[in-house]
Amino acid sequence: MKGSKRQQHRGGTSRRVAVAALVVAAVATATVLAGCESPSILRAEGSAAKEIVTLALWIFGILAGVLITVWVILVYVIVTGRRRPLDKASQSHGNLRIEIIWTAIPAVIVTVLFVLTVVYTERITMPDPGTQFTAVGRQWWWDFEFGDLGFKAPNEVYVAQGRPVSIDIRSADVIHSFWVPQMGGKIDMIPGHVNHIHFVPLTSGSYLGECAEFCGAQHGKMRFLFVVVPPDEYTAWVRNQQKPAAEPTGAAAVAGKQVISTVGCGSCHAIRGTSLKGTFGPDLTHFGSRGGIAAYTLKNTPENLLRWIQDPQAVKPECKMPRVPLPLQQQQQLVAYLEELK
Ligand code: CUA
């Protein structure tokens, strides 16, 4: 009777352990899978990011080894120790040899982690080719200023694959943080201070950039696209960005250009080659060439642009873009014009 109760009890315990193990495994799998979604630091495509991932995997491996060792010892002690009466348990207090061993092992582990960190940090360091553009954080969008080349590329910036990229980092208002997870380390954007980051983008592709410092109501909707292309495509992109705005061709777009010059958009926005010269909001000279609206809050489609123009506050509450009350036809003309600005 006593024996069967004990067996039942044991059965319950092992079931609970099994369920707990399953839950842990499920959570771990979900976490790893979630980490694989782009922009994931585990999918490194930049020189600095690759080194950081390798270092992270080393550290993860070593610490996983420590964890597994502790678990194995723990299970061994539980299984063997429970059969022994308490007063027969061996005592290790004051055992000098054991004290030395369990001081030495962590010291070795910490030293190895330290050396690995120094080695990989050194590998990230490389010659700086000199600033190519400035990234400016703003509530809640990104400006990429190519001062020498004479243009601004808000919220979407191109770089040449395989060539070092060197960026000055500034803020126009509060502290933001520039981060393209697949390219490399994040860096703070501090008002009144210029930071700097450089790395080599290794693989062509479009990578999402994020703001990594809480900066206000729309911190979560402050994204940009970091596009890595072969060098000749990069040159073509620069040439296109340098051009003034294209003249509209469609009837609606022609009317839209008239509308945009009269309703006050120019107090915040600039369109090079027109009367719009504002600097507070994003430069719209090549708006139609970009994939996103409102710092990648919406995809750049005519429907979404109309939605954005009709009520920016509904899409992105507290953003600095006001509602511009216009008849629907004029809103549609504005959309037609902006989408033609490739
Ligand atoms: Cu900008 Cu968070």
XYZ file of C-alpha atoms and ligand atoms in Angstrom:
344
model
C 0.000 0.000 0.000
C 2.756 2.371 1.066
C 4.798 1.349 -2.010
C 1.981 1.973 -4.480
C 1.316 5.444 -3.005
C 4.975 6.255 -3.400
C 4.896 5.042 -6.999
C 1.823 7.190 -7.691
C 3.579 10.158 -6.165
C 6.675 9.505 -8.276
C 4.530 9.163 -11.399
C 2.922 12.562 -10.694
C 6.289 14.223 -10.154
C 7.810 12.875 -13.359
C 4.725 13.954 -15.314
C 5.040 17.449 -13.863
C 8.760 17.494 -14.751
C 7.948 16.338 -18.286
C 5.281 19.044 -18.714
C 7.673 21.690 -17.366
C 10.383 20.474 -19.774
C 7.922 20.669 -22.679
C 6.898 24.216 -21.739
C 10.559 25.288 -21.498
C 11.320 23.649 -24.864
C 8.291 25.319 -26.497
C 9.221 28.755 -25.129
C 12.867 28.299 -26.188
C 11.838 27.223 -29.716
C 9.402 30.147 -30.046
C 12.104 32.555 -28.866
C 14.672 31.198 -31.326
C 12.169 31.265 -34.217
C 11.080 34.793 -33.330
C 14.754 35.766 -33.325
C 15.078 34.490 -36.903
C 12.533 36.981 -38.261
C 14.191 39.805 -40.154
C 15.580 42.237 -38.998
C 17.279 39.676 -36.793
C 20.772 40.132 -35.401
C 21.195 36.398 -36.080
C 20.981 37.061 -39.837
C 24.073 39.244 -39.974
C 24.922 40.747 -43.377
C 27.407 43.435 -42.302
C 31.044 43.179 -41.218
C 30.448 44.328 -37.647
C 27.243 42.321 -37.242
C 28.982 39.089 -38.364
C 31.673 39.484 -35.704
C 29.050 40.290 -33.068
C 27.021 37.174 -33.944
C 30.110 34.937 -33.829
C 31.059 36.358 -30.431
C 27.479 35.951 -29.193
C 27.428 32.294 -30.305
C 30.754 31.626 -28.539
C 29.423 33.142 -25.319
C 26.094 31.355 -25.700
C 27.899 28.023 -26.267
C 30.139 28.403 -23.237
C 27.282 29.458 -20.971
C 25.059 26.657 -22.306
C 27.888 24.265 -21.388
C 27.913 25.670 -17.844
C 24.127 25.362 -17.597
C 24.050 21.766 -18.850
C 26.907 20.752 -16.524
C 25.042 22.230 -13.536
C 21.811 20.479 -14.573
C 23.554 17.107 -14.962
C 25.190 17.411 -11.534
C 21.887 18.564 -10.021
C 19.948 15.613 -11.451
C 22.699 13.193 -10.372
C 22.637 14.531 -6.812
C 18.812 14.415 -6.650
C 18.675 10.840 -7.969
C 21.482 9.396 -5.846
C 21.064 11.610 -2.765
C 17.371 10.929 -2.083
C 18.076 7.257 -1.304
C 20.526 8.220 1.443
C 19.372 9.310 4.936
C 20.068 13.001 5.662
C 22.558 12.394 8.470
C 24.673 10.223 6.117
C 25.123 13.049 3.550
C 28.808 13.769 2.967
C 30.083 17.173 4.147
C 32.425 19.287 2.017
C 32.684 22.380 4.235
C 36.295 23.438 4.755
C 37.652 21.176 2.007
C 40.488 23.302 0.610
C 40.874 21.359 -2.642
C 37.204 21.757 -3.573
C 37.256 25.456 -2.589
C 40.196 26.037 -4.947
C 38.577 24.084 -7.800
C 35.312 25.968 -7.684
C 37.076 29.302 -7.525
C 39.431 28.422 -10.381
C 36.780 27.154 -12.832
C 34.702 30.398 -12.911
C 37.929 32.443 -13.081
C 38.980 30.495 -16.204
C 35.516 30.901 -17.778
C 35.460 34.658 -17.146
C 39.013 35.018 -18.540
C 38.060 33.127 -21.726
C 34.945 35.326 -22.175
C 37.059 38.454 -21.639
C 39.698 37.420 -24.196
C 37.037 36.477 -26.774
C 35.328 39.861 -26.302
C 38.596 41.774 -26.787
C 39.527 39.727 -29.888
C 36.150 40.237 -31.590
C 35.948 43.913 -30.655
C 39.361 44.363 -32.299
C 38.121 42.602 -35.438
C 35.238 45.082 -35.784
C 37.720 47.967 -35.840
C 38.806 48.839 -39.386
C 40.155 51.841 -41.297
C 37.565 54.609 -41.587
C 37.140 55.834 -45.187
C 35.730 59.208 -44.033
C 32.129 60.307 -43.594
C 29.868 59.730 -46.598
C 26.606 60.966 -45.167
C 24.917 62.063 -41.950
C 22.017 60.234 -40.346
C 19.790 62.575 -38.343
C 17.193 61.236 -35.902
C 13.944 63.194 -35.657
C 10.604 62.650 -33.959
C 9.759 60.248 -35.653
C 11.629 59.791 -38.872
C 15.143 59.640 -40.291
C 16.978 62.098 -42.480
C 20.000 60.959 -44.467
C 21.908 64.023 -45.587
C 24.363 63.743 -48.467
C 25.676 67.295 -48.035
C 28.540 67.062 -50.569
C 26.311 65.435 -53.161
C 23.516 67.958 -52.610
C 20.532 65.834 -51.611
C 18.623 64.358 -48.688
C 17.147 60.861 -48.681
C 14.670 60.597 -45.797
C 13.825 57.179 -44.387
C 15.473 55.203 -47.191
C 19.199 55.155 -47.848
C 21.291 53.218 -50.355
C 24.889 52.051 -49.864
C 27.333 50.108 -52.042
C 27.835 46.430 -51.268
C 31.355 45.492 -50.167
C 32.493 49.099 -49.641
C 33.050 50.562 -46.158
C 30.185 52.821 -45.082
C 31.005 55.710 -42.784
C 28.160 57.641 -41.160
C 28.005 60.694 -38.898
C 25.178 60.337 -36.390
C 23.181 63.320 -35.085
C 19.827 64.162 -33.551
C 17.570 67.134 -34.222
C 15.504 66.857 -31.050
C 15.722 64.087 -28.412
C 17.976 61.052 -27.973
C 17.359 58.365 -30.604
C 19.488 55.375 -31.481
C 20.561 54.343 -34.979
C 20.372 50.599 -35.491
C 20.344 48.340 -38.536
C 20.333 44.999 -36.694
C 21.752 43.021 -39.618
C 24.599 45.500 -40.206
C 26.162 46.145 -36.819
C 26.143 47.777 -33.452
C 23.635 50.427 -32.504
C 24.753 53.938 -31.729
C 23.049 56.770 -29.829
C 21.919 59.914 -31.635
C 22.470 62.703 -29.124
C 21.339 66.336 -29.537
C 24.331 68.672 -29.854
C 26.814 65.845 -30.322
C 28.101 63.996 -33.388
C 28.653 60.254 -33.095
C 30.159 58.070 -35.762
C 29.802 54.520 -37.032
C 31.418 52.583 -39.878
C 31.189 49.032 -41.212
C 31.108 47.068 -44.471
C 27.716 45.912 -45.832
C 28.499 42.442 -47.185
C 25.322 41.228 -48.889
C 22.919 42.996 -51.229
C 19.406 43.356 -49.888
C 16.982 45.658 -48.082
C 17.413 45.792 -44.330
C 15.049 47.387 -41.864
C 16.557 49.965 -39.520
C 15.066 50.754 -36.129
C 15.232 53.409 -33.467
C 16.682 51.659 -30.435
C 16.111 54.342 -27.808
C 12.701 55.309 -26.473
C 12.080 58.742 -27.948
C 8.405 59.505 -27.514
C 4.924 58.467 -28.585
C 5.924 57.066 -31.988
C 9.276 55.501 -31.110
C 7.873 52.184 -32.350
C 6.963 53.672 -35.736
C 10.386 55.114 -36.447
C 11.898 52.816 -39.044
C 13.936 53.177 -42.188
C 15.160 51.063 -45.052
C 18.886 50.448 -45.455
C 19.379 49.222 -49.012
C 22.624 47.492 -49.993
C 23.173 47.321 -53.776
C 26.128 46.612 -56.126
C 28.367 49.702 -56.590
C 27.047 50.579 -60.094
C 23.448 50.540 -58.827
C 24.522 52.757 -55.937
C 26.032 55.268 -58.387
C 22.786 55.229 -60.397
C 20.785 55.828 -57.199
C 22.972 58.810 -56.252
C 22.599 60.294 -59.761
C 18.828 59.966 -59.578
C 18.634 61.464 -56.070
C 20.730 64.441 -57.212
C 18.226 65.308 -59.936
C 15.565 67.920 -59.126
C 11.951 66.756 -59.006
C 10.501 65.351 -62.208
C 7.885 67.451 -63.987
C 4.447 65.850 -63.658
C 2.937 64.322 -66.787
C -0.580 63.040 -65.952
C -3.406 65.593 -65.735
C -4.094 64.821 -62.062
C -0.397 65.097 -61.201
C -0.085 68.432 -63.009
C -3.022 69.722 -60.959
C -1.442 68.176 -57.840
C 1.720 70.218 -58.300
C -0.452 73.341 -58.376
C -2.239 72.228 -55.199
C 0.920 71.417 -53.248
C 2.423 74.845 -53.973
C -0.653 76.663 -52.665
C -1.806 74.776 -49.541
C 1.236 75.357 -47.325
C 3.075 71.999 -47.619
C 6.183 74.044 -48.400
C 6.427 75.380 -44.848
C 7.662 71.909 -43.774
C 8.592 70.034 -46.949
C 11.044 70.709 -49.755
C 10.764 69.525 -53.346
C 13.905 70.561 -55.198
C 13.100 72.370 -58.438
C 9.820 73.784 -57.067
C 8.828 76.579 -54.704
C 8.683 74.180 -51.723
C 11.691 74.831 -49.489
C 10.703 73.654 -45.998
C 13.259 71.805 -43.861
C 11.184 70.654 -40.884
C 9.659 67.606 -42.578
C 11.083 65.032 -44.982
C 12.328 66.174 -48.407
C 9.815 64.919 -50.982
C 11.892 65.406 -54.161
C 11.964 61.650 -54.872
C 9.057 60.585 -52.683
C 7.640 58.182 -55.292
C 10.888 56.170 -55.372
C 10.611 55.182 -51.707
C 8.945 52.028 -50.430
C 7.426 53.458 -47.247
C 5.413 56.379 -45.888
C 5.798 58.028 -42.467
C 9.101 56.284 -41.595
C 7.910 52.907 -42.889
C 4.646 52.990 -40.960
C 2.752 52.316 -44.223
C 3.738 50.872 -47.582
C 3.999 53.545 -50.235
C 0.836 52.976 -52.269
C -1.598 55.638 -53.594
C -4.310 54.313 -51.224
C -2.040 54.542 -48.189
C -0.738 57.973 -49.184
C -4.320 59.227 -49.467
C -5.054 57.790 -46.013
C -1.952 59.486 -44.625
C -2.741 62.881 -46.162
C -6.376 62.714 -45.023
C -5.525 62.043 -41.382
C -1.873 61.630 -40.351
C -2.857 61.634 -36.674
C -5.022 58.541 -37.155
C -2.069 56.638 -38.636
C 0.602 57.982 -36.308
C -0.845 59.824 -33.278
C 1.205 62.824 -32.105
C 3.288 62.917 -35.285
C 4.213 66.454 -36.420
C 2.260 66.265 -39.668
C -1.004 68.199 -39.346
C -4.238 67.424 -41.104
C -4.608 69.493 -44.253
C -8.334 69.897 -44.877
C -8.843 69.696 -48.648
C -11.607 68.479 -50.944
C -11.168 64.815 -51.919
C -10.344 65.663 -55.527
C -7.414 67.869 -54.490
C -6.161 65.177 -52.096
C -6.199 62.696 -54.970
C -4.317 65.172 -57.170
C -1.684 65.576 -54.444
C -1.292 61.789 -54.303
C -0.953 61.575 -58.095
C 1.764 64.230 -58.076
C 3.770 62.789 -55.158
C 3.696 59.254 -56.555
C 5.158 60.567 -59.842
C 8.213 61.947 -58.008
C 10.423 58.899 -58.653
Cu 13.606 57.608 -32.131
Cu 13.088 55.925 -30.563
